[in-house]
């Protein structure tokens, strides 16, 4: 028992690796150029001291410093400094290295802007509606799942994403950024009325106006320098007694609902479907905690490779747990903790994964305040599955890859969901046959 408690405590202490750590440093008064110079040095030295790979993935980190430091002479403001530092970090070609610019502790950092209740999926140059929130402006305007976006404020989809299309990025990452951007724009921002044009299936283009409302979705608690996020949770039973759970972040605010849902499913549900599509991750310890509600024995969920050793992620069985079939849905916007959760249970044979390969951004990270006033996010380890598969850049490969076609999106067919339901039904049919 002591060994388990010691491990769980260590895991809890390290859980900040995927979400935030508070590092308070008093810099006193610095001139602007001194602050910029010290910020540059702090970013470079932090990576030098914390990176787990001595070769930096084949990049010469000292040469990179020598190439970028002379450019400080041309930096005149924090925006230019952010661009310089981010460009240097991009040389590593890894996720979770970011400069969060213009951070001010005196301001609240709650997401602002409007809300229309739409969720879009971007596929090969087209954007389709895949979810319309109940009683939202989009629903009231008559927009339906399966509609294809033509334009927003008369700007075509192609025009809206042209700057992203020109970026030299892997296609999967480029599609992720485009989809995220379109989903932000279609919420309306601060405008009072948003004009959208759509192609309903089999019909001519249709003009629709929406009146965005204030975003009232629940806010997660801010952790360290990580701002609050708008969080969503949906838990419901399908007709065949399968519990469907969808949430967009692994944050403590949602743990009570998730835990209660799983515990109540024990002895009642025929299976559980975790919909982690567009789930961007969060607190790593939540993945191990939720896994403990699904396993009957201690289960290895993967390993975090650190600079001076490693740490194993372990799921310990809880007193009340669900032992039936588990399906996990992922797509190209599933990232970080959601990838660790899916891959760990997949390799343990405890879950079957459906959908599209995930984003492949699974490096746990910390946050540090810079003398410039900005915040630096930096990775401190590399996650590998129990069998040694690296998620970063590769992503989680579903047991049954399912890439939606234009026709399926227009018809509103959720193929990963229907395949997951069929698979769970088959597991119960097999048990009935055996009996």
PDB file of N, CA, C and O in Angstrom, residues 133-179:
ATOM      1  N   UNK A 133     -24.824  22.753 -31.340  1.00  0.00           N
ATOM      2  CA  UNK A 133     -25.234  22.719 -29.937  1.00  0.00           C
ATOM      3  C   UNK A 133     -26.723  23.008 -29.817  1.00  0.00           C
ATOM      4  O   UNK A 133     -27.257  23.883 -30.508  1.00  0.00           O
ATOM      5  N   UNK A 134     -27.416  22.282 -28.945  1.00  0.00           N
ATOM      6  CA  UNK A 134     -28.854  22.525 -28.749  1.00  0.00           C
ATOM      7  C   UNK A 134     -29.113  23.953 -28.253  1.00  0.00           C
ATOM      8  O   UNK A 134     -28.351  24.503 -27.460  1.00  0.00           O
ATOM      9  N   UNK A 135     -30.192  24.546 -28.761  1.00  0.00           N
ATOM     10  CA  UNK A 135     -30.632  25.882 -28.353  1.00  0.00           C
ATOM     11  C   UNK A 135     -29.562  26.949 -28.585  1.00  0.00           C
ATOM     12  O   UNK A 135     -29.508  27.955 -27.878  1.00  0.00           O
ATOM     13  N   UNK A 136     -28.715  26.729 -29.554  1.00  0.00           N
ATOM     14  CA  UNK A 136     -27.662  27.689 -29.887  1.00  0.00           C
ATOM     15  C   UNK A 136     -28.120  28.588 -31.029  1.00  0.00           C
ATOM     16  O   UNK A 136     -29.108  28.293 -31.716  1.00  0.00           O
ATOM     17  N   UNK A 137     -27.419  29.700 -31.259  1.00  0.00           N
ATOM     18  CA  UNK A 137     -27.763  30.557 -32.403  1.00  0.00           C
ATOM     19  C   UNK A 137     -27.740  29.796 -33.725  1.00  0.00           C
ATOM     20  O   UNK A 137     -28.553  30.071 -34.610  1.00  0.00           O
ATOM     21  N   UNK A 138     -26.803  28.847 -33.871  1.00  0.00           N
ATOM     22  CA  UNK A 138     -26.736  28.076 -35.115  1.00  0.00           C
ATOM     23  C   UNK A 138     -27.989  27.229 -35.296  1.00  0.00           C
ATOM     24  O   UNK A 138     -28.552  27.144 -36.404  1.00  0.00           O
ATOM     25  N   UNK A 139     -28.448  26.589 -34.225  1.00  0.00           N
ATOM     26  CA  UNK A 139     -29.651  25.770 -34.324  1.00  0.00           C
ATOM     27  C   UNK A 139     -30.866  26.640 -34.612  1.00  0.00           C
ATOM     28  O   UNK A 139     -31.716  26.294 -35.452  1.00  0.00           O
ATOM     29  N   UNK A 140     -30.945  27.776 -33.933  1.00  0.00           N
ATOM     30  CA  UNK A 140     -32.072  28.671 -34.164  1.00  0.00           C
ATOM     31  C   UNK A 140     -32.085  29.225 -35.583  1.00  0.00           C
ATOM     32  O   UNK A 140     -33.150  29.512 -36.139  1.00  0.00           O
ATOM     33  N   UNK A 141     -30.896  29.344 -36.191  1.00  0.00           N
ATOM     34  CA  UNK A 141     -30.814  29.841 -37.566  1.00  0.00           C
ATOM     35  C   UNK A 141     -31.108  28.750 -38.590  1.00  0.00           C
ATOM     36  O   UNK A 141     -31.181  29.032 -39.787  1.00  0.00           O
ATOM     37  N   UNK A 142     -31.246  27.502 -38.121  1.00  0.00           N
ATOM     38  CA  UNK A 142     -31.612  26.417 -39.023  1.00  0.00           C
ATOM     39  C   UNK A 142     -30.447  25.656 -39.614  1.00  0.00           C
ATOM     40  O   UNK A 142     -30.638  24.801 -40.492  1.00  0.00           O
ATOM     41  N   UNK A 143     -29.239  25.929 -39.182  1.00  0.00           N
ATOM     42  CA  UNK A 143     -28.070  25.219 -39.710  1.00  0.00           C
ATOM     43  C   UNK A 143     -28.076  23.785 -39.186  1.00  0.00           C
ATOM     44  O   UNK A 143     -28.375  23.537 -38.017  1.00  0.00           O
ATOM     45  N   UNK A 144     -27.710  22.842 -40.041  1.00  0.00           N
ATOM     46  CA  UNK A 144     -27.789  21.431 -39.693  1.00  0.00           C
ATOM     47  C   UNK A 144     -26.457  20.719 -39.928  1.00  0.00           C
ATOM     48  O   UNK A 144     -25.628  21.157 -40.741  1.00  0.00           O
ATOM     49  N   UNK A 145     -26.293  19.603 -39.238  1.00  0.00           N
ATOM     50  CA  UNK A 145     -25.130  18.742 -39.452  1.00  0.00           C
ATOM     51  C   UNK A 145     -25.116  18.297 -40.912  1.00  0.00           C
ATOM     52  O   UNK A 145     -26.151  17.936 -41.482  1.00  0.00           O
ATOM     53  N   UNK A 146     -23.944  18.336 -41.538  1.00  0.00           N
ATOM     54  CA  UNK A 146     -23.814  17.932 -42.939  1.00  0.00           C
ATOM     55  C   UNK A 146     -23.708  19.093 -43.904  1.00  0.00           C
ATOM     56  O   UNK A 146     -23.323  18.912 -45.062  1.00  0.00           O
ATOM     57  N   UNK A 147     -24.055  20.307 -43.446  1.00  0.00           N
ATOM     58  CA  UNK A 147     -23.929  21.464 -44.322  1.00  0.00           C
ATOM     59  C   UNK A 147     -22.455  21.792 -44.545  1.00  0.00           C
ATOM     60  O   UNK A 147     -21.633  21.681 -43.637  1.00  0.00           O
ATOM     61  N   UNK A 148     -22.142  22.228 -45.756  1.00  0.00           N
ATOM     62  CA  UNK A 148     -20.763  22.612 -46.084  1.00  0.00           C
ATOM     63  C   UNK A 148     -20.648  24.127 -46.120  1.00  0.00           C
ATOM     64  O   UNK A 148     -21.457  24.805 -46.752  1.00  0.00           O
ATOM     65  N   UNK A 149     -19.640  24.640 -45.448  1.00  0.00           N
ATOM     66  CA  UNK A 149     -19.430  26.086 -45.381  1.00  0.00           C
ATOM     67  C   UNK A 149     -18.898  26.612 -46.708  1.00  0.00           C
ATOM     68  O   UNK A 149     -17.919  26.104 -47.244  1.00  0.00           O
ATOM     69  N   UNK A 150     -19.549  27.660 -47.208  1.00  0.00           N
ATOM     70  CA  UNK A 150     -19.087  28.328 -48.424  1.00  0.00           C
ATOM     71  C   UNK A 150     -18.259  29.561 -48.086  1.00  0.00           C
ATOM     72  O   UNK A 150     -17.158  29.752 -48.612  1.00  0.00           O
ATOM     73  N   UNK A 151     -18.768  30.400 -47.172  1.00  0.00           N
ATOM     74  CA  UNK A 151     -18.058  31.631 -46.843  1.00  0.00           C
ATOM     75  C   UNK A 151     -18.539  32.193 -45.512  1.00  0.00           C
ATOM     76  O   UNK A 151     -19.617  31.847 -45.018  1.00  0.00           O
ATOM     77  N   UNK A 152     -17.709  33.074 -44.948  1.00  0.00           N
ATOM     78  CA  UNK A 152     -18.058  33.831 -43.748  1.00  0.00           C
ATOM     79  C   UNK A 152     -17.807  35.301 -44.064  1.00  0.00           C
ATOM     80  O   UNK A 152     -16.703  35.674 -44.467  1.00  0.00           O
ATOM     81  N   UNK A 153     -18.840  36.108 -43.914  1.00  0.00           N
ATOM     82  CA  UNK A 153     -18.755  37.524 -44.291  1.00  0.00           C
ATOM     83  C   UNK A 153     -18.210  37.673 -45.724  1.00  0.00           C
ATOM     84  O   UNK A 153     -17.349  38.497 -46.001  1.00  0.00           O
ATOM     85  N   UNK A 154     -18.714  36.823 -46.610  1.00  0.00           N
ATOM     86  CA  UNK A 154     -18.391  36.810 -48.036  1.00  0.00           C
ATOM     87  C   UNK A 154     -16.950  36.366 -48.341  1.00  0.00           C
ATOM     88  O   UNK A 154     -16.531  36.430 -49.500  1.00  0.00           O
ATOM     89  N   UNK A 155     -16.203  35.968 -47.363  1.00  0.00           N
ATOM     90  CA  UNK A 155     -14.853  35.434 -47.605  1.00  0.00           C
ATOM     91  C   UNK A 155     -14.949  33.917 -47.711  1.00  0.00           C
ATOM     92  O   UNK A 155     -15.426  33.242 -46.793  1.00  0.00           O
ATOM     93  N   UNK A 156     -14.510  33.376 -48.829  1.00  0.00           N
ATOM     94  CA  UNK A 156     -14.607  31.939 -49.062  1.00  0.00           C
ATOM     95  C   UNK A 156     -13.714  31.173 -48.090  1.00  0.00           C
ATOM     96  O   UNK A 156     -12.779  31.735 -47.493  1.00  0.00           O
ATOM     97  N   UNK A 157     -13.992  29.893 -47.936  1.00  0.00           N
ATOM     98  CA  UNK A 157     -13.159  29.046 -47.086  1.00  0.00           C
ATOM     99  C   UNK A 157     -11.715  29.082 -47.571  1.00  0.00           C
ATOM    100  O   UNK A 157     -10.778  29.207 -46.776  1.00  0.00           O
ATOM    101  N   UNK A 158     -11.544  29.016 -48.882  1.00  0.00           N
ATOM    102  CA  UNK A 158     -10.190  29.061 -49.438  1.00  0.00           C
ATOM    103  C   UNK A 158      -9.491  30.364 -49.082  1.00  0.00           C
ATOM    104  O   UNK A 158      -8.302  30.384 -48.729  1.00  0.00           O
ATOM    105  N   UNK A 159     -10.222  31.475 -49.167  1.00  0.00           N
ATOM    106  CA  UNK A 159      -9.633  32.758 -48.826  1.00  0.00           C
ATOM    107  C   UNK A 159      -9.336  32.887 -47.343  1.00  0.00           C
ATOM    108  O   UNK A 159      -8.318  33.452 -46.947  1.00  0.00           O
ATOM    109  N   UNK A 160     -10.216  32.339 -46.501  1.00  0.00           N
ATOM    110  CA  UNK A 160     -10.031  32.418 -45.058  1.00  0.00           C
ATOM    111  C   UNK A 160      -8.772  31.697 -44.602  1.00  0.00           C
ATOM    112  O   UNK A 160      -8.093  32.128 -43.673  1.00  0.00           O
ATOM    113  N   UNK A 161      -8.463  30.589 -45.271  1.00  0.00           N
ATOM    114  CA  UNK A 161      -7.344  29.751 -44.801  1.00  0.00           C
ATOM    115  C   UNK A 161      -6.105  29.895 -45.671  1.00  0.00           C
ATOM    116  O   UNK A 161      -5.161  29.128 -45.508  1.00  0.00           O
ATOM    117  N   UNK A 162      -6.091  30.884 -46.563  1.00  0.00           N
ATOM    118  CA  UNK A 162      -4.983  30.996 -47.518  1.00  0.00           C
ATOM    119  C   UNK A 162      -3.637  31.166 -46.825  1.00  0.00           C
ATOM    120  O   UNK A 162      -2.623  30.605 -47.271  1.00  0.00           O
ATOM    121  N   UNK A 163      -3.601  31.924 -45.718  1.00  0.00           N
ATOM    122  CA  UNK A 163      -2.318  32.130 -45.046  1.00  0.00           C
ATOM    123  C   UNK A 163      -1.794  30.838 -44.453  1.00  0.00           C
ATOM    124  O   UNK A 163      -0.580  30.589 -44.433  1.00  0.00           O
ATOM    125  N   UNK A 164      -2.694  29.979 -43.953  1.00  0.00           N
ATOM    126  CA  UNK A 164      -2.273  28.690 -43.419  1.00  0.00           C
ATOM    127  C   UNK A 164      -1.852  27.750 -44.536  1.00  0.00           C
ATOM    128  O   UNK A 164      -0.912  26.964 -44.385  1.00  0.00           O
ATOM    129  N   UNK A 165      -2.553  27.816 -45.650  1.00  0.00           N
ATOM    130  CA  UNK A 165      -2.257  26.917 -46.771  1.00  0.00           C
ATOM    131  C   UNK A 165      -0.845  27.130 -47.303  1.00  0.00           C
ATOM    132  O   UNK A 165      -0.220  26.206 -47.832  1.00  0.00           O
ATOM    133  N   UNK A 166      -0.335  28.356 -47.171  1.00  0.00           N
ATOM    134  CA  UNK A 166       0.998  28.649 -47.695  1.00  0.00           C
ATOM    135  C   UNK A 166       2.122  28.255 -46.732  1.00  0.00           C
ATOM    136  O   UNK A 166       3.292  28.256 -47.110  1.00  0.00           O
ATOM    137  N   UNK A 167       1.768  27.933 -45.502  1.00  0.00           N
ATOM    138  CA  UNK A 167       2.797  27.585 -44.520  1.00  0.00           C
ATOM    139  C   UNK A 167       3.439  26.240 -44.842  1.00  0.00           C
ATOM    140  O   UNK A 167       2.774  25.316 -45.307  1.00  0.00           O
ATOM    141  N   UNK A 168       4.721  26.150 -44.582  1.00  0.00           N
ATOM    142  CA  UNK A 168       5.447  24.900 -44.824  1.00  0.00           C
ATOM    143  C   UNK A 168       5.343  24.027 -43.580  1.00  0.00           C
ATOM    144  O   UNK A 168       6.193  24.024 -42.692  1.00  0.00           O
ATOM    145  N   UNK A 169       4.248  23.278 -43.526  1.00  0.00           N
ATOM    146  CA  UNK A 169       3.959  22.408 -42.398  1.00  0.00           C
ATOM    147  C   UNK A 169       3.521  21.043 -42.901  1.00  0.00           C
ATOM    148  O   UNK A 169       3.016  20.920 -44.025  1.00  0.00           O
ATOM    149  N   UNK A 170       3.685  19.994 -42.090  1.00  0.00           N
ATOM    150  CA  UNK A 170       3.107  18.701 -42.457  1.00  0.00           C
ATOM    151  C   UNK A 170       1.607  18.847 -42.667  1.00  0.00           C
ATOM    152  O   UNK A 170       0.950  19.633 -41.965  1.00  0.00           O
ATOM    153  N   UNK A 171       1.054  18.136 -43.619  1.00  0.00           N
ATOM    154  CA  UNK A 171      -0.359  18.298 -43.966  1.00  0.00           C
ATOM    155  C   UNK A 171      -1.282  18.076 -42.783  1.00  0.00           C
ATOM    156  O   UNK A 171      -2.283  18.782 -42.623  1.00  0.00           O
ATOM    157  N   UNK A 172      -0.965  17.082 -41.934  1.00  0.00           N
ATOM    158  CA  UNK A 172      -1.830  16.815 -40.780  1.00  0.00           C
ATOM    159  C   UNK A 172      -1.858  18.006 -39.834  1.00  0.00           C
ATOM    160  O   UNK A 172      -2.924  18.402 -39.345  1.00  0.00           O
ATOM    161  N   UNK A 173      -0.702  18.604 -39.601  1.00  0.00           N
ATOM    162  CA  UNK A 173      -0.626  19.759 -38.711  1.00  0.00           C
ATOM    163  C   UNK A 173      -1.289  20.978 -39.345  1.00  0.00           C
ATOM    164  O   UNK A 173      -1.971  21.757 -38.670  1.00  0.00           O
ATOM    165  N   UNK A 174      -1.106  21.132 -40.645  1.00  0.00           N
ATOM    166  CA  UNK A 174      -1.731  22.258 -41.344  1.00  0.00           C
ATOM    167  C   UNK A 174      -3.257  22.153 -41.263  1.00  0.00           C
ATOM    168  O   UNK A 174      -3.941  23.149 -40.992  1.00  0.00           O
ATOM    169  N   UNK A 175      -3.800  20.963 -41.471  1.00  0.00           N
ATOM    170  CA  UNK A 175      -5.253  20.764 -41.388  1.00  0.00           C
ATOM    171  C   UNK A 175      -5.764  21.046 -39.986  1.00  0.00           C
ATOM    172  O   UNK A 175      -6.860  21.606 -39.810  1.00  0.00           O
ATOM    173  N   UNK A 176      -4.974  20.687 -38.978  1.00  0.00           N
ATOM    174  CA  UNK A 176      -5.367  20.947 -37.597  1.00  0.00           C
ATOM    175  C   UNK A 176      -5.482  22.444 -37.344  1.00  0.00           C
ATOM    176  O   UNK A 176      -6.473  22.916 -36.775  1.00  0.00           O
ATOM    177  N   UNK A 177      -4.493  23.212 -37.769  1.00  0.00           N
ATOM    178  CA  UNK A 177      -4.518  24.659 -37.563  1.00  0.00           C
ATOM    179  C   UNK A 177      -5.672  25.305 -38.328  1.00  0.00           C
ATOM    180  O   UNK A 177      -6.339  26.218 -37.819  1.00  0.00           O
ATOM    181  N   UNK A 178      -5.911  24.841 -39.552  1.00  0.00           N
ATOM    182  CA  UNK A 178      -7.000  25.402 -40.349  1.00  0.00           C
ATOM    183  C   UNK A 178      -8.346  25.122 -39.684  1.00  0.00           C
ATOM    184  O   UNK A 178      -9.201  26.010 -39.568  1.00  0.00           O
ATOM    185  N   UNK A 179      -8.537  23.886 -39.244  1.00  0.00           N
ATOM    186  CA  UNK A 179      -9.806  23.524 -38.597  1.00  0.00           C
ATOM    187  C   UNK A 179     -10.022  24.342 -37.324  1.00  0.00           C
ATOM    188  O   UNK A 179     -11.130  24.836 -37.075  1.00  0.00           O
TER     189      UNK A 179
END
